[in-house]
Coordinates of C-alpha atoms and ligand atoms in Angstrom, one line a residue:
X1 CA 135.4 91.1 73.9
X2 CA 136.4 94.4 72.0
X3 CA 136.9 93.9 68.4
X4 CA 137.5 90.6 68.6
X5 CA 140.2 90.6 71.3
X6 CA 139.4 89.8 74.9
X7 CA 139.0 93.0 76.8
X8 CA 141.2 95.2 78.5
X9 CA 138.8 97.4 80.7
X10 CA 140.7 100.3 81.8
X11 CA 138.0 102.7 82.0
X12 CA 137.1 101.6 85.5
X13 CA 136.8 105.3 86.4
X14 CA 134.3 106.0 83.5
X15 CA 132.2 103.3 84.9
X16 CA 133.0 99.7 87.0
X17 CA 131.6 95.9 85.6
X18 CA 129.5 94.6 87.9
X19 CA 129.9 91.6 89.8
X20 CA 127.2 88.1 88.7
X21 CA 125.7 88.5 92.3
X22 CA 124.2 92.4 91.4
X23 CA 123.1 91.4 88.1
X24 CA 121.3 88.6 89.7
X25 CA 119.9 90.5 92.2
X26 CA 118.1 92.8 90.0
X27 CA 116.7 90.5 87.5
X28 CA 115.5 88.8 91.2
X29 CA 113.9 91.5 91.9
X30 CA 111.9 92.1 88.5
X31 CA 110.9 88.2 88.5
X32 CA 109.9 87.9 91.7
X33 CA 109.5 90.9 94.1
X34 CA 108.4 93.7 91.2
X35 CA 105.8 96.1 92.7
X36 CA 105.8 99.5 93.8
X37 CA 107.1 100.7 97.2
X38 CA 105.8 102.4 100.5
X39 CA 102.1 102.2 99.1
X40 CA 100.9 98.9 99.0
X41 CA 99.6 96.9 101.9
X42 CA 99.9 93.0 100.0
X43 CA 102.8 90.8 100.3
X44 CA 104.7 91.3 97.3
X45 CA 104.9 95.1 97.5
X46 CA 105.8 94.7 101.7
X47 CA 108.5 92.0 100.0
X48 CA 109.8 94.9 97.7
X49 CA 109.2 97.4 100.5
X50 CA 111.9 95.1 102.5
X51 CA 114.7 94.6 99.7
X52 CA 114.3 98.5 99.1
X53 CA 115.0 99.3 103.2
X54 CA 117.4 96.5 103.2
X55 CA 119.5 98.3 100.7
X56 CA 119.2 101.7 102.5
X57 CA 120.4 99.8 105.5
X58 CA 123.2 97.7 104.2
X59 CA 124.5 100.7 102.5
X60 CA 123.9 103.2 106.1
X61 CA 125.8 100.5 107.5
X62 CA 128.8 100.5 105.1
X63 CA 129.7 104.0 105.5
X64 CA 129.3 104.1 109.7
X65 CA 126.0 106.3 109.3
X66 CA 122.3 106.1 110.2
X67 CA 119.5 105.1 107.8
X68 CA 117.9 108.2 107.7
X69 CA 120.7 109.8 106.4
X70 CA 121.0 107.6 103.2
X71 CA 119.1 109.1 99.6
X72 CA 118.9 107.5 97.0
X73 CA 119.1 109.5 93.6
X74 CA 120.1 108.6 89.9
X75 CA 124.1 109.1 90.7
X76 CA 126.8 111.7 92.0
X77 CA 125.4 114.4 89.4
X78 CA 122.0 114.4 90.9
X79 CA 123.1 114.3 94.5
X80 CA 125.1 117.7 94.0
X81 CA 122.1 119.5 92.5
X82 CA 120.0 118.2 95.5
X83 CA 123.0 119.6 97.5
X84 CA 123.2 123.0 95.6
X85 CA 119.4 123.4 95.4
X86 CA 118.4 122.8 99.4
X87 CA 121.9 123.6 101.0
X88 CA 122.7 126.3 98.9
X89 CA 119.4 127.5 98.7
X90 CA 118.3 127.8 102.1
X91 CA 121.8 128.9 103.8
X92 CA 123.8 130.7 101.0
X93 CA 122.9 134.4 100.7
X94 CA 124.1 137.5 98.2
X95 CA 127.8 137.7 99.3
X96 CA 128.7 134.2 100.4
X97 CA 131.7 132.1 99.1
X98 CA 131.2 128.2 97.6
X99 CA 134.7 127.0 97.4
X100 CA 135.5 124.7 95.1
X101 CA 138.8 123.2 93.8
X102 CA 140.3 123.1 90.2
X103 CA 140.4 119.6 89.5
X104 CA 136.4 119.4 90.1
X105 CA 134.3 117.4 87.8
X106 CA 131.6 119.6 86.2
X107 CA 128.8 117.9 88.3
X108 CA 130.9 119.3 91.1
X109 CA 130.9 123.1 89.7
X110 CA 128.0 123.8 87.5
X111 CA 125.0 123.3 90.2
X112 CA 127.2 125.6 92.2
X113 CA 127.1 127.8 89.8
X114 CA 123.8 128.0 89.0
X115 CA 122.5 128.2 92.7
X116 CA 124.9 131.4 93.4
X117 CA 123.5 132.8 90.1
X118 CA 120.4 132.8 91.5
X119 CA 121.5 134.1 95.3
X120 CA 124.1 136.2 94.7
X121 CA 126.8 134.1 95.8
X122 CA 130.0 133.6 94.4
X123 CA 132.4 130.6 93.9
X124 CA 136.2 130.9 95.0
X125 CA 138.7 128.2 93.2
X126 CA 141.4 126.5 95.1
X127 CA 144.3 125.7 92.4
X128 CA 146.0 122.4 91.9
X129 CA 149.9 122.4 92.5
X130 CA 152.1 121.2 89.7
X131 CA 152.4 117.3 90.9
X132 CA 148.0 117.4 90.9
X133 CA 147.8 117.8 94.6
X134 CA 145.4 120.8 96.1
X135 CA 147.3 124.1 97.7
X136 CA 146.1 123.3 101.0
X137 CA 147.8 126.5 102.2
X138 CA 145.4 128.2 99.9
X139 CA 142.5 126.4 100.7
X140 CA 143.1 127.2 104.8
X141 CA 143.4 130.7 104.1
X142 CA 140.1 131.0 102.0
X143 CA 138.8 128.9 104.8
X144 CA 139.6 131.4 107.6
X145 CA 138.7 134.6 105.5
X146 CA 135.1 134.6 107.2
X147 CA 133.0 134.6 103.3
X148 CA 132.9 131.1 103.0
X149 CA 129.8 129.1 103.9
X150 CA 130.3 126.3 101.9
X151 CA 133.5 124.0 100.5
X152 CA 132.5 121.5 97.9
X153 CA 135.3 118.7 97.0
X154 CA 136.1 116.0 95.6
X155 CA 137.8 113.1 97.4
X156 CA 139.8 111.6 94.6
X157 CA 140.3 113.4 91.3
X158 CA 139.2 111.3 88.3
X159 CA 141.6 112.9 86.4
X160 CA 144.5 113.4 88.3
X161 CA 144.0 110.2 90.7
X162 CA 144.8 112.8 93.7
X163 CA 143.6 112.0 96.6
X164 CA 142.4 115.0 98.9
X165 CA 143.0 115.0 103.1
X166 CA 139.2 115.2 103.7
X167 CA 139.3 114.6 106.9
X168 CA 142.0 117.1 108.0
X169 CA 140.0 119.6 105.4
X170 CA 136.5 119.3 107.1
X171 CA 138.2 119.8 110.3
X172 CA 139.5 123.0 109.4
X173 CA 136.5 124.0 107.5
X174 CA 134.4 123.0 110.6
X175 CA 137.1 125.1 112.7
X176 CA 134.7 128.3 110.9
X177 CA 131.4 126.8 110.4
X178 CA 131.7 125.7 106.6
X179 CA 129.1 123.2 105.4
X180 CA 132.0 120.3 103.8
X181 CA 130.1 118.1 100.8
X182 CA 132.5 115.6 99.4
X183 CA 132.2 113.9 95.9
X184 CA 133.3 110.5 96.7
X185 CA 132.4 109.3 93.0
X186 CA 135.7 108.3 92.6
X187 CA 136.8 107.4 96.1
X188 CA 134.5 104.9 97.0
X189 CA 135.8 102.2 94.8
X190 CA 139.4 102.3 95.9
X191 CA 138.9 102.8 99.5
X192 CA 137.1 102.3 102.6
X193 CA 135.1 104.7 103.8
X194 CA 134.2 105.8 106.8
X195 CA 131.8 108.9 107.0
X196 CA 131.4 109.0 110.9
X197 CA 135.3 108.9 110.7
X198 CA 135.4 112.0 108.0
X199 CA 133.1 113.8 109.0
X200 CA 132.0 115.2 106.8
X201 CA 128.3 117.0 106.4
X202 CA 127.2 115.7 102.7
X203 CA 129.2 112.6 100.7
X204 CA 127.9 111.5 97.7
X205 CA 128.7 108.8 94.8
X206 CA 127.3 106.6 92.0
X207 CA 126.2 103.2 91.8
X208 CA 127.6 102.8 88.7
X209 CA 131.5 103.1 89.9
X210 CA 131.4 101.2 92.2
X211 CA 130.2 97.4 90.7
X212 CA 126.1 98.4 91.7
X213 CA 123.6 99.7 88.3
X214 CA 123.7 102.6 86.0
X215 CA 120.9 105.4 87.3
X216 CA 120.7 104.9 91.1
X217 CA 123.3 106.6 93.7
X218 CA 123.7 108.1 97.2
X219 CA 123.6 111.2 98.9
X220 CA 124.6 111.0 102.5
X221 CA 123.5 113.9 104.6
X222 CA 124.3 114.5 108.2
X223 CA 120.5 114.5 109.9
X224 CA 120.9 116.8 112.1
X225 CA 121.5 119.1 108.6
X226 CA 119.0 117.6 107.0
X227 CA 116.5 118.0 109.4
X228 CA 116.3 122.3 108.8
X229 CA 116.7 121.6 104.6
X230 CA 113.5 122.4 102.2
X231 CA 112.3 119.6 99.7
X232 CA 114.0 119.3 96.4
X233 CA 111.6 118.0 93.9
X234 CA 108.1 117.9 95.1
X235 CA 105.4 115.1 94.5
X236 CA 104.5 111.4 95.9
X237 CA 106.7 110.1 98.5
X238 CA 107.7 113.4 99.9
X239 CA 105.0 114.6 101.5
X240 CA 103.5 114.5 104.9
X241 CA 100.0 116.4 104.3
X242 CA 98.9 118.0 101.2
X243 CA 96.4 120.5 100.5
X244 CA 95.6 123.3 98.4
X245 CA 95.7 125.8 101.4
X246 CA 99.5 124.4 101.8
X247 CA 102.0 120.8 102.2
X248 CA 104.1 119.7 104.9
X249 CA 107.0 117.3 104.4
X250 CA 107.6 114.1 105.6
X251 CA 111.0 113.7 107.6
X252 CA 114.3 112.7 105.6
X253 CA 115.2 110.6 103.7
X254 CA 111.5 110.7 102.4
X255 CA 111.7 114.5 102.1
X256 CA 114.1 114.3 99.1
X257 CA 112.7 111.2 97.2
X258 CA 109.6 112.3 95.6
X259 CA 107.6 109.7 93.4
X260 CA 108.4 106.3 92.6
X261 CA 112.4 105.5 92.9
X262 CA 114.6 103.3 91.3
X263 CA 113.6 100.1 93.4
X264 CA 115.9 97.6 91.2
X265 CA 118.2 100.2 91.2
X266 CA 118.5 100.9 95.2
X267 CA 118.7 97.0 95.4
X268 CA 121.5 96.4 93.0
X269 CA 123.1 98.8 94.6
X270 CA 122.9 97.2 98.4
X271 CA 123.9 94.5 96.6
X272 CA 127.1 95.7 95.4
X273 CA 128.3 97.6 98.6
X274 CA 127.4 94.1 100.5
X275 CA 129.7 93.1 97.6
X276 CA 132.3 95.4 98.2
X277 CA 132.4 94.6 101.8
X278 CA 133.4 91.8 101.6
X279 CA 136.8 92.6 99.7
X280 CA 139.5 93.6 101.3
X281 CA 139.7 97.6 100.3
X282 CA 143.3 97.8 101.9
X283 CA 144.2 94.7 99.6
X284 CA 142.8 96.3 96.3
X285 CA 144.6 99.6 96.6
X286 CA 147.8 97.5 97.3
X287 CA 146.4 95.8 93.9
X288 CA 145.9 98.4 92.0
X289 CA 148.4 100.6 92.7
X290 CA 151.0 97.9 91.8
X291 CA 149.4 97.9 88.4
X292 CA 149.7 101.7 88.5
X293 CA 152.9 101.5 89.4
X294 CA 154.0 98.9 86.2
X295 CA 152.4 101.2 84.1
X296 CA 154.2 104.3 84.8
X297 CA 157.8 102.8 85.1
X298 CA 157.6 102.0 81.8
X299 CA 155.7 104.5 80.1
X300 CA 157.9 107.1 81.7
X301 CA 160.4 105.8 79.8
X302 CA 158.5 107.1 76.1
X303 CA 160.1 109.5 74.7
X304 CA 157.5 112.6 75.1
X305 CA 155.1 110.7 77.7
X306 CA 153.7 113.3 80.4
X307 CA 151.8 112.1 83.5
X308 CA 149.3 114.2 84.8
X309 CA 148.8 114.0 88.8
X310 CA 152.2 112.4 90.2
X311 CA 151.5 112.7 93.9
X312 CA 152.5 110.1 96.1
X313 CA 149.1 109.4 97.4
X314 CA 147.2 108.8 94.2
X315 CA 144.7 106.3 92.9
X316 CA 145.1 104.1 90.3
X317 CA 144.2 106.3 87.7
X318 CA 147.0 107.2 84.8
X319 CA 146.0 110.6 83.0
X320 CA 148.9 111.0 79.9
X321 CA 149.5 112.6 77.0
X322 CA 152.4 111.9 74.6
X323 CA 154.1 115.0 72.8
X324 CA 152.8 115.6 68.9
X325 CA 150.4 112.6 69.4
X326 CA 146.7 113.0 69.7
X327 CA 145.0 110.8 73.0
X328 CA 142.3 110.0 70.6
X329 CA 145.0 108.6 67.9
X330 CA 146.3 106.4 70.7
X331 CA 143.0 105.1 72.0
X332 CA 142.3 103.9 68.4
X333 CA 145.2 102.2 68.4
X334 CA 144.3 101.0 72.0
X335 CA 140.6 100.0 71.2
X336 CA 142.1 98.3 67.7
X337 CA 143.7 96.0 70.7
X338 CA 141.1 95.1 72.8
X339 CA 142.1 97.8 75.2
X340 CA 139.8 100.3 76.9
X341 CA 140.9 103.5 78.0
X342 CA 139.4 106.9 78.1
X343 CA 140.6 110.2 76.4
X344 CA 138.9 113.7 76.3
X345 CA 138.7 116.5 79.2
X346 CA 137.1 114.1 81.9
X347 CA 134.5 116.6 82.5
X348 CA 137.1 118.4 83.7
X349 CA 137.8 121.6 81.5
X350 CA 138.7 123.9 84.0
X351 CA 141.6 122.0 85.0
X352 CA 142.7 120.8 81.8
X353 CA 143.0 124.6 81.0
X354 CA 145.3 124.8 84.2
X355 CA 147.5 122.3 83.0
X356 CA 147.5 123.7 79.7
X357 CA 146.1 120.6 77.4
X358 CA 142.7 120.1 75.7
X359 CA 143.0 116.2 76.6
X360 CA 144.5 112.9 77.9
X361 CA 144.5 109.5 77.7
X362 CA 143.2 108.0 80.6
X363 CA 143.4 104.8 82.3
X364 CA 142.3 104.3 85.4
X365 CA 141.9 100.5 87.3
X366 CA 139.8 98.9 89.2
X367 CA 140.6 95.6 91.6
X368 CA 139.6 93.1 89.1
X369 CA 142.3 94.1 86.4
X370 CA 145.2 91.8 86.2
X371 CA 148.9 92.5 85.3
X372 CA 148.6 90.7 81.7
X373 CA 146.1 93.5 81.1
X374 CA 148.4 96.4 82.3
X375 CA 151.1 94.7 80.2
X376 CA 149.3 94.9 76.8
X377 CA 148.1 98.2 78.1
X378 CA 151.5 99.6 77.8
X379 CA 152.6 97.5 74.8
X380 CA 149.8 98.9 72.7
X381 CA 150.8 102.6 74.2
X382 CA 154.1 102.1 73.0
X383 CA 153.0 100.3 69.6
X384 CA 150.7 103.5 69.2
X385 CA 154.2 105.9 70.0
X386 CA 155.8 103.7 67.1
X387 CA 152.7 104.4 64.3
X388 CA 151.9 107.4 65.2
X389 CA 155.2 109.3 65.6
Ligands
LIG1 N1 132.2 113.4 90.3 C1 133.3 112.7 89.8 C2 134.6 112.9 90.5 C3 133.2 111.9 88.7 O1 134.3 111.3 88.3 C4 132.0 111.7 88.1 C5 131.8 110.9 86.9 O2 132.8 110.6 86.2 C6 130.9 112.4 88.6 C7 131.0 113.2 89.7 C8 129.5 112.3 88.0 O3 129.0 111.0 88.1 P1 127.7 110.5 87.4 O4 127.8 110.9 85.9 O5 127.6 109.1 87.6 O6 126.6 111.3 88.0

């Protein structure tokens, strides 16, 4: 419910529900199976030792890749500053390029940042086109210029919905030996995804987004790269042999886990992609773009109503503002309704200075939201139009 009115839940690219079975399966695991993991040698800790590899697995599994190429870590922000920090510190160097695009969320450009601070690299921005899709011609260009080392992307914008050509990309980028990392935060929701397909070197997302728990999420890391990075936090777990005259490292993924992980977490989460694998993902972006597509033909028809990202390949996210009326006006209105959308930059604020607003209204779906919801979605946007203006 939301004030008193069943909910709405458009803010699916904020954060997803989650499904009975991964609610279950973590309260299952603090009732029954609680107990630390890779350290003790009794049979409750080797049960919680199992559930914990069992969700490194099924999730391996899920994106065509090997276990040992699976990390967990608290979500997509923390798998780009493990990125930045052992990538970008052990193969960027004072006059390498990061490239980045302008409709990156911040997670996506402020480790960046910081790690060329620190080696004297610098960051090139590819710009978004007017309909929200990247200027590929741009992007191959800055790919061929022989500075790059590294192109960090997103797959799908979570503010414009664009969806990016990774695969043709990290060809190209490959074509001159760039490193490709792809923020799949908002991509692996609304689409299948193959990573021995994509190939791609580093893909990361959050549990959260996609149906699992808040605090747990995935880098992927191709090993043969992983293999020649440095730790990036150091402690328990990590190690291979400690001692005051100097450490070694145990092999990945245990290299970049130090100390005691999110156990439930890392289970939840198996739980959800086993979850999501059993839907049909070609089925729910028919879904959900058909709910996407209600919206817009009759929003479009408001008086003042601008869409933000109108390519034909986009997900179902709608970012919109309405001329002279505030997004946070309407989403007061909206939440008055029972409806749930999001409004502010997105983490986005170098792109909402390219397209020239401070804000948006956002609503973004997810497979589980109905066409009775997108219908009082778009009454209440037009209710809000009739208040406010
Ligand atoms: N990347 C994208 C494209 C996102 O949409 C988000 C969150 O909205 C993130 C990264 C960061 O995710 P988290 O806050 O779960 O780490």
């Amino acid at each position: 419910m939301n004030r008193g009115k069943p909910i709405a839940y458009l803010d699916n690219a904020a954060s997803s529900q989650k499904p009975t079975c991964v609610i279950d399966s973590l309260s299952d695991y603090y009732q029954r199976f609680n107990s630390n993991v890779h350290r003790g040698i009794y049979e409750l800790a080797e049960d919680a030792e199992s559930l914990y590899t069992n969700a490194r697995k099924c999730i391996a599994n899920y994106l065509s890749v090997e276990n040992n190429e699976i990390i967990f870590v608290r979500g997509a922000t923390e798998g780009l500053n493990l990125i930045a920090n052992t990538l970008g510190r052990s193969q960027l160097k004072r006059g390498d390029v990061v490239i980045l695009t302008e409709m990156e969320h911040h997670a996506n450009i402020v480790p960046w940042q910081m790690i060329c601070e620190q080696v004297g690299a610098t960051i090139e921005v590819i710009p978004v086109l007017p309909d929200g899709s990247l200027d590929l011609e741009k992007l191959f260009n800055s790919l061929a210029n022989g500075k790059a080392r590294v192109l960090s992307i997103c797959a799908t914008s979570n503010t414009l919905g664009t969806v990016n050509p990774i695969k043709k990309i990290t060809e190209e980028a490959h074509k001159h030996g760039i490193f490709v990392v792809v923020d799949g935060a908002q991509s692996m929701p609304h689409e299948k995804i193959n990573l021995s397909e994509s190939g791609c070197d580093f893909f990361v997302f959050s549990g959260h987004k996609v149906f699992g728990p808040m605090g747990i999420g995935v880098v992927f890391g191709k090993a043969s790269i992983l293999d020649i990075l440095p730790p990036y936090q150091g402690g328990g777990d990590m190690i291979d042999q400690v001692s005051f005259e100097g450490t070694t490292f145990a092999p990945s993924p245990q290299r970049f886990e130090a100390g005691t992980p999110n156990v439930a977490g890392a289970i939840g989460l198996g739980r959800a992609i086993q979850y999501l694998s059993q839907l049909d993902m070609q089925e729910v972006q028919v879904h959900e773009r058909k709910l996407l597509k209600e919206a817009q033909e009759q929003l479009h028809q408001i008086d003042g109503f601008k869409e933000y990202g109108t390519t034909a390949n986009k997900a179902a996210v709608l970012s919109f503002t309405i001329s002279s009326v505030h997004p946070h006006d309407v989403a007061s209105i909206l939440d008055a309704e029972g409806i749930a959308i999001r409004t502010g930059h997105h983490c986005c604020q170098p792109l909402m200075k390219s397209l020239g607003v401070e804000a948006t209204a956002r609503a973004s779906f997810a497979f589980y939201n109905t066409p009775e919801e997108t219908e009082r979605f778009v009454k209440a946007v037009k209710k809000s139009v009739a208040i406010l203006t």
